[in-house]
Short mmCIF file of C-alpha atoms and ligand atoms in Angstrom, two decimals:
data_model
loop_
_atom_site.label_atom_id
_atom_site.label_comp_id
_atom_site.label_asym_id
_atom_site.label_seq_id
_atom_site.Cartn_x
_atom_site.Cartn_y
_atom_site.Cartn_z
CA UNK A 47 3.58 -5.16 13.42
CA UNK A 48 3.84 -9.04 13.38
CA UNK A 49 0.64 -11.06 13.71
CA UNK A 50 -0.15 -14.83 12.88
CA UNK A 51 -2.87 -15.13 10.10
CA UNK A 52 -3.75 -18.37 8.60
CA UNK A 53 -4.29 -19.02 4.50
CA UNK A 54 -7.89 -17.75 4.51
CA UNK A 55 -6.65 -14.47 5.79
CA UNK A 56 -7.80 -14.54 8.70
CA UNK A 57 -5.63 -12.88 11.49
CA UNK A 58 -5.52 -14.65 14.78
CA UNK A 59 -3.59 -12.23 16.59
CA UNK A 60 -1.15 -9.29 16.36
CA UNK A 61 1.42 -7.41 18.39
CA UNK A 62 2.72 -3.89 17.48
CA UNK A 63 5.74 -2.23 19.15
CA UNK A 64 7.38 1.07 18.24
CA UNK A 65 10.79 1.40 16.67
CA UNK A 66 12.81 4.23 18.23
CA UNK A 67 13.90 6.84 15.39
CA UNK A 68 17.23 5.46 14.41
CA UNK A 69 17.72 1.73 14.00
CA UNK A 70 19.25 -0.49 11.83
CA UNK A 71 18.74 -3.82 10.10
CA UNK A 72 20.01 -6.04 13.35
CA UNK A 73 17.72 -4.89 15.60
CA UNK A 74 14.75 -4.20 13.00
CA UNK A 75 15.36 -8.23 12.83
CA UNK A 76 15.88 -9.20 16.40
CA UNK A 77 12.65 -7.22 17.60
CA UNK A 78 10.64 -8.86 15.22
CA UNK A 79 11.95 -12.19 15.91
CA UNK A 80 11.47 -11.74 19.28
CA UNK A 81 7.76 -10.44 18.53
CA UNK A 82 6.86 -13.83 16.36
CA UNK A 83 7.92 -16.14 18.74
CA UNK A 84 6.19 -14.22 21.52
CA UNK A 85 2.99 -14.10 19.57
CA UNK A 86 3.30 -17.53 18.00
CA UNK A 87 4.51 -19.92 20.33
CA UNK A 88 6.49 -21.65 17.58
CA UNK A 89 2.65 -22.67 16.15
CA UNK A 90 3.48 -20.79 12.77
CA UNK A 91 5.26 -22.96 9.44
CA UNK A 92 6.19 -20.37 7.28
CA UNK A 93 6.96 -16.50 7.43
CA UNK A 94 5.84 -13.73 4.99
CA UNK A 95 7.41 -10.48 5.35
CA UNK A 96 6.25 -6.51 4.70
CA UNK A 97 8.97 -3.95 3.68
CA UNK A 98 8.50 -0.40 2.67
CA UNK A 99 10.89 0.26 -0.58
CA UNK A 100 12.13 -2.17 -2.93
CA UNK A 101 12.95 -5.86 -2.55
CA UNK A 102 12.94 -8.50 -4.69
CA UNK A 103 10.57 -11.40 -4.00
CA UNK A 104 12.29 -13.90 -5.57
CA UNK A 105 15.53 -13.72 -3.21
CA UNK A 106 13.93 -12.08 -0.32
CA UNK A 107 16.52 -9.38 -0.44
CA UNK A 108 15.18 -6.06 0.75
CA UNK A 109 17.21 -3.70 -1.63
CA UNK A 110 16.15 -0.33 -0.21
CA UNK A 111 14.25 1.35 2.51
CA UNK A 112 13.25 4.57 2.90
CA UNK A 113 13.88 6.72 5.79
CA UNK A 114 16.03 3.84 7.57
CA UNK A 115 18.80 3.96 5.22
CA UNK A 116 18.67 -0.53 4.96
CA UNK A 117 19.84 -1.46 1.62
CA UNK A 118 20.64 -5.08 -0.18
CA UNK A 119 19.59 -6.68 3.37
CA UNK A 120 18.23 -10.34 2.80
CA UNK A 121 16.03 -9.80 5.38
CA UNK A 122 14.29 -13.22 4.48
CA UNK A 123 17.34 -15.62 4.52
CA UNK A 124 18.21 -13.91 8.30
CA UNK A 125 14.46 -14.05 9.83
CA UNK A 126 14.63 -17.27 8.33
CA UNK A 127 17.33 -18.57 9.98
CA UNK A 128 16.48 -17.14 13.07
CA UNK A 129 12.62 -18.73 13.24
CA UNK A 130 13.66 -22.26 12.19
CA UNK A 131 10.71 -21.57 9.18
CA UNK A 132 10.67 -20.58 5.18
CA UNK A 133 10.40 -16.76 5.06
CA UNK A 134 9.74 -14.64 1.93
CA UNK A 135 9.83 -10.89 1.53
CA UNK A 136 8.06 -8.21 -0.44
CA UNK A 137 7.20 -4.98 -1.04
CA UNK A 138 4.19 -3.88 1.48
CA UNK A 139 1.93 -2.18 -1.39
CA UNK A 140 2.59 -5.10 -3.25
CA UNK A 141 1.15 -7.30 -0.40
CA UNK A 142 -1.87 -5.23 -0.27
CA UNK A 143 -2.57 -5.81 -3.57
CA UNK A 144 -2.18 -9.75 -3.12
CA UNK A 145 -4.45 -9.60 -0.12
CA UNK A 146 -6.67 -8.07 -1.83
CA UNK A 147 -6.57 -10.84 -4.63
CA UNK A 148 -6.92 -13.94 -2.18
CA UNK A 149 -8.70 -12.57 0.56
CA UNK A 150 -10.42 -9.16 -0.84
CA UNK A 151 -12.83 -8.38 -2.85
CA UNK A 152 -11.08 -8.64 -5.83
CA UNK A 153 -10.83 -12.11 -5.81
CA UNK A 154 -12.76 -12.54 -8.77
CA UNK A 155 -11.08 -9.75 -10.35
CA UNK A 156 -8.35 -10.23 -13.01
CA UNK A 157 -6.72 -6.67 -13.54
CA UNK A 158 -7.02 -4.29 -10.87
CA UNK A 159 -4.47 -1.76 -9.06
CA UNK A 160 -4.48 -1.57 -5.21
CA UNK A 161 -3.37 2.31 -4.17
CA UNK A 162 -2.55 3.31 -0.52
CA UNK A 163 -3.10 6.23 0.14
CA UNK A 164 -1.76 7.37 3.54
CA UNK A 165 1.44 9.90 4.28
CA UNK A 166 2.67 8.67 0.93
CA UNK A 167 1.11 7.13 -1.76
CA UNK A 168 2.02 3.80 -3.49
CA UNK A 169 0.30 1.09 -5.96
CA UNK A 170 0.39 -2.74 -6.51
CA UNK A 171 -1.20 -3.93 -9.87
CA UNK A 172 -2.70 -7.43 -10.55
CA UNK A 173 -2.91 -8.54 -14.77
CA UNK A 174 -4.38 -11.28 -15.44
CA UNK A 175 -4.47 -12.87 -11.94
CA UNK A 176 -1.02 -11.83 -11.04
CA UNK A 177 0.90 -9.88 -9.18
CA UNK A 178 2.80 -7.90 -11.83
CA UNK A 179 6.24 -6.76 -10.48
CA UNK A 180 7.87 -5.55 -13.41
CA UNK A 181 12.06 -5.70 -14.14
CA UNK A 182 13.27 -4.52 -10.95
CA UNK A 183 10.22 -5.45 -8.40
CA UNK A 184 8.88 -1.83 -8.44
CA UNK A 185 6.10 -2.26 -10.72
CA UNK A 186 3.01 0.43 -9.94
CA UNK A 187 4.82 3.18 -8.21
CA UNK A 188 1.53 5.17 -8.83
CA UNK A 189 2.33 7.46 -6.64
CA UNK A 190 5.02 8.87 -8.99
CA UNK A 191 2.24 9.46 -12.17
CA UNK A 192 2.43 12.65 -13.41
CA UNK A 193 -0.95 14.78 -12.77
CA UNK A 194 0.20 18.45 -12.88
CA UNK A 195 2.41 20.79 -13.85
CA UNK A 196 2.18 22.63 -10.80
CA UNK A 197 5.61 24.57 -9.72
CA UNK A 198 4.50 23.72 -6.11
CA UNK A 199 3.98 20.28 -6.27
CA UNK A 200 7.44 18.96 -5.60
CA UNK A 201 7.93 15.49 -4.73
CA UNK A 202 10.01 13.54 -2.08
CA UNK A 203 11.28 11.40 -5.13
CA UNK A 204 13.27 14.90 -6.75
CA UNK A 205 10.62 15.28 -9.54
CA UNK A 206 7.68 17.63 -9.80
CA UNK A 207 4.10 16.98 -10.17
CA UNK A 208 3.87 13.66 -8.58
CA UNK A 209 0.03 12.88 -7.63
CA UNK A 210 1.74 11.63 -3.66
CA UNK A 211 2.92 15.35 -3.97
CA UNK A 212 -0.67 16.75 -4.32
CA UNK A 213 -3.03 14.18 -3.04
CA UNK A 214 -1.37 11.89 -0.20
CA UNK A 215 -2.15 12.93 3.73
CA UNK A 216 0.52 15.17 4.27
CA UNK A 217 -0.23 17.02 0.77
CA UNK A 218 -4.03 17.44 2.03
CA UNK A 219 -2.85 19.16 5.36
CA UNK A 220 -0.27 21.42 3.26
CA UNK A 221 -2.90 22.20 0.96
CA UNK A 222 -5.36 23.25 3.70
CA UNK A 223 -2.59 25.45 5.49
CA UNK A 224 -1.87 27.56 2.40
CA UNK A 225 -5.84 27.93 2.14
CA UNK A 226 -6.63 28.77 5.48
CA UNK A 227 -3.19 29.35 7.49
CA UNK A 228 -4.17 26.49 10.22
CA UNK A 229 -2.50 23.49 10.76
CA UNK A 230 -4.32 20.29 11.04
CA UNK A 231 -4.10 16.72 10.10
CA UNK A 232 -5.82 15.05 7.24
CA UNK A 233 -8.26 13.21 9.67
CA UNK A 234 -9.33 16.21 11.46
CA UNK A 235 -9.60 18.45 8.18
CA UNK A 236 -11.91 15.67 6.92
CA UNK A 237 -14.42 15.52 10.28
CA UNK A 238 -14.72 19.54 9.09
CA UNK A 239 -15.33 19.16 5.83
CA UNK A 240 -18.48 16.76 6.95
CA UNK A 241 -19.45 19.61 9.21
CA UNK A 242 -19.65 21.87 6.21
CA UNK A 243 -15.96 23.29 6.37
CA UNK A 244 -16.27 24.67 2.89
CA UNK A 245 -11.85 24.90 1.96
CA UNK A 246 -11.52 21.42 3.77
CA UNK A 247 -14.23 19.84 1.59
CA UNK A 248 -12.31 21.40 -1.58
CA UNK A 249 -8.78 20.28 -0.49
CA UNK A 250 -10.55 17.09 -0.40
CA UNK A 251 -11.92 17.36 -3.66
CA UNK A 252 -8.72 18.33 -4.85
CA UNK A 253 -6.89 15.60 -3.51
CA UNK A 254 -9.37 13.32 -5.11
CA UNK A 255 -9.49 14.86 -8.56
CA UNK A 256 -5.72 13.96 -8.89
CA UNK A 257 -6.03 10.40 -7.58
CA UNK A 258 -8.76 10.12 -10.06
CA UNK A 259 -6.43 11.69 -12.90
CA UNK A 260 -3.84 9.48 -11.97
CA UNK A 261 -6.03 6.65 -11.65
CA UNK A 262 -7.53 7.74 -15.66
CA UNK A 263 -3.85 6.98 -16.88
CA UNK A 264 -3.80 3.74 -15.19
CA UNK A 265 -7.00 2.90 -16.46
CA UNK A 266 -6.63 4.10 -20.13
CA UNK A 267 -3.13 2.18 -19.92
CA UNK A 268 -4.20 -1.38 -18.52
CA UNK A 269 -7.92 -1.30 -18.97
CA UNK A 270 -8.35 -2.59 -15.04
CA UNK A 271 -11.69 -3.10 -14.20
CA UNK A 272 -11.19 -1.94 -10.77
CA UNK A 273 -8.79 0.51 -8.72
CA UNK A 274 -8.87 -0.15 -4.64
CA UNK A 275 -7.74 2.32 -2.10
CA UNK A 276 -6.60 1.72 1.15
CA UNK A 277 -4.54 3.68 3.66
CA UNK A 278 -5.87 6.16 6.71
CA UNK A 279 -6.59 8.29 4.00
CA UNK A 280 -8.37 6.06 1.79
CA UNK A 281 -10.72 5.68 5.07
CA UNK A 282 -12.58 9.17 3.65
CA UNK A 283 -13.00 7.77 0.35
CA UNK A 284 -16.45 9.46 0.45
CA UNK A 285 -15.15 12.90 0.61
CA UNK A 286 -12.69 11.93 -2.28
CA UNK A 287 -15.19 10.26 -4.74
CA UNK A 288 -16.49 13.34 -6.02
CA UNK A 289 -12.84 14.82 -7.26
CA UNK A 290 -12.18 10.92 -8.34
CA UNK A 291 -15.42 10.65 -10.66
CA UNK A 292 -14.21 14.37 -12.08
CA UNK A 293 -10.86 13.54 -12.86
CA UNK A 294 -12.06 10.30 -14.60
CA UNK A 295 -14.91 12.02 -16.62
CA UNK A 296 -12.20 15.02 -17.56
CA UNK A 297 -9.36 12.48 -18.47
CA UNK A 298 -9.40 8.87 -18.36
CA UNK A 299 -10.33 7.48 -22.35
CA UNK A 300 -14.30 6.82 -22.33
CA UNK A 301 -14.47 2.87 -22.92
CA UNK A 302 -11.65 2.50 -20.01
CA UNK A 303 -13.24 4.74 -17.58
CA UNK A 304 -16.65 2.38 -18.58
CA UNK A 305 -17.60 -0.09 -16.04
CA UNK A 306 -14.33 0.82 -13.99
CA UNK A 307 -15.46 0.53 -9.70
CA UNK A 308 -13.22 2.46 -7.41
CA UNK A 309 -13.72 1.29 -3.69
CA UNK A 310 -12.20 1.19 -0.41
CA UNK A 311 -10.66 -2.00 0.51
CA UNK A 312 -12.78 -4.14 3.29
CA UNK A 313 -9.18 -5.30 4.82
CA UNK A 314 -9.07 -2.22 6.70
CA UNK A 315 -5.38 -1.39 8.44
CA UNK A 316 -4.52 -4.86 8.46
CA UNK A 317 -4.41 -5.26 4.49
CA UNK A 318 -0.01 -5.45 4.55
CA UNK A 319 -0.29 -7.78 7.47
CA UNK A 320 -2.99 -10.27 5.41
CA UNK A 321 -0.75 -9.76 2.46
CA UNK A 322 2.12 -11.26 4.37
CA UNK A 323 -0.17 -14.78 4.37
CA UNK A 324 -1.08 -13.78 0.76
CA UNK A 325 2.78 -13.94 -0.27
CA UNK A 326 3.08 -17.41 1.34
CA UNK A 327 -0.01 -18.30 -0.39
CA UNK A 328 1.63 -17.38 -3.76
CA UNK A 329 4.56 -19.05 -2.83
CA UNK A 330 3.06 -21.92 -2.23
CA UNK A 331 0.97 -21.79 -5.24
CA UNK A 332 3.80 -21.08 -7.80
CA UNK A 333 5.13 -24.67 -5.73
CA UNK A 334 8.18 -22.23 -4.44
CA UNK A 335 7.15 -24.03 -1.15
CA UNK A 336 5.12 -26.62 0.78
CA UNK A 337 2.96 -27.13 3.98
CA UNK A 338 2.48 -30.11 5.75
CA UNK A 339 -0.63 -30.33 7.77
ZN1 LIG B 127 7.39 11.43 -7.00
#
């Protein structure tokens, strides 16, 4: 998706086009040039850019993707070049997280950790008013916190027990084909656990009791004072709360777990695409750049 959204957050438009299954870095880059100065008319001054996997904000480089096989691309430098404008690069989740500190509601909120929850699951923290990135830019990989020692629970990262493994979409619709032998997606198994679907409304459960187990550690850890989810997923954060509150109550240390909110985020499907203009903002608040206007 590429969209033109100015430094309050606000997104003026957007334009979303399909990638076919393979593709590499070149035409990742040439589509999405193509899409910016379709959408913006050469109105924009400066570029922020959303990558799944690693990259390292400072450089721009986009060290690894998964899926697409893109590696130690400086994806920032090229798009860059190509637009005639300052670009910057980061980690989507991380963006999130940054939208959510300029142009959330957490923008009165010191420590808090964004999670997505969607196919995957992934985290963005903010300490003291930062973004905290950590050594190698992967800071808050939440969705790799250990919550059980379930055999079952094997992860797309090689290890076992990771809470993505037991509480992200596609874990939900696994865990609600083992209960019931039908195949469904997580939105679907959600509108039956409102209609009284009694194994959808405990996969749910389920799947919340680990984000909130997971979410106890982070807690106990960093004593945040709130945890925001976002995703598809995160859009039935009603059917989750009750596991959530549980796995709190059963493991996250009392005075941590006190005063902690957990709520959906407000920037809705758009929160990468608003974190974009969040990354410029930072940039241009840690002077890394300027706008003229
Ligand atoms: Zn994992």
């Amino acid at each position: 998706m590429v969209g033109v959204v100015d430094l309050n957050g606000r997104v003026w438009k957007k334009l979303k086009r399909e990638l076919p299954a393979r593709y590499d870095e070149n035409f990742l880059v040439s589509t999405v040039c193509e899409m910016a100065e379709e959408l913006g008319e050469g109105a924009y001054e400066l570029c922020g850019i959303s990558v799944p996997g690693i990259a390292d904000a400072h450089s721009g480089q986009w060290l690894y993707a998964p899926f697409s096989g893109i590696s130690d691309f400086p994806i920032a430098s090229i798009v860059s070049d190509k637009l005639g404008v300052m670009a910057f690069a980061d980690n989507d989740v991380n963006l999130c997280a940054l939208a959510e500190k300029y142009f959330g509601s957490c923008r009165h909120t010191e420590n808090f950790l964004w999670v997505t929850v969607s196919n995957g699951i992934g985290g963005g923290l903010v300490l003291d008013g930062e973004l905290y990135r950590g050594r190698d830019g992967i800071a808050g990989e939440f969705g790799h916190l250990s919550v059980t020692d379930r055999e079952d629970a094997v992860c797309d990262c090689g290890l076992c027990g990771c809470v993505e493994a037991v509480a992200s979409g596609r874990a939900i619709k696994a865990a609600y084909l083992k209960e019931t032998g039908r195949q469904m997606s997580a939105k679907d198994i959600a509108v039956l656990a409102r209609s009284g679907d009694k194994p959808a409304a405990k996969v749910y459960f389920e799947a919340g009791y680990y984000l909130g187990r997971a979410i106890s550690s982070a807690a106990s850890l960093l004593n945040i004072e709130r945890a925001v989810l976002g995703g598809g997923v995160s859009m039935d954060l009603d059917l989750l709360l009750p596991g959530i509150d549980e796995g709190l109550r059963r493991h996250c240390f009392a005075k941590s777990a006190a005063g902690l909110k957990i709520e959906g985020t407000a920037l809705g499907y758009d929160a990468a695409l608003i974190g974009c203009a969040a990354l410029v903002k930072e940039k241009i608040e840690n002077g890394q750049c300027k706008i003229f206007v």
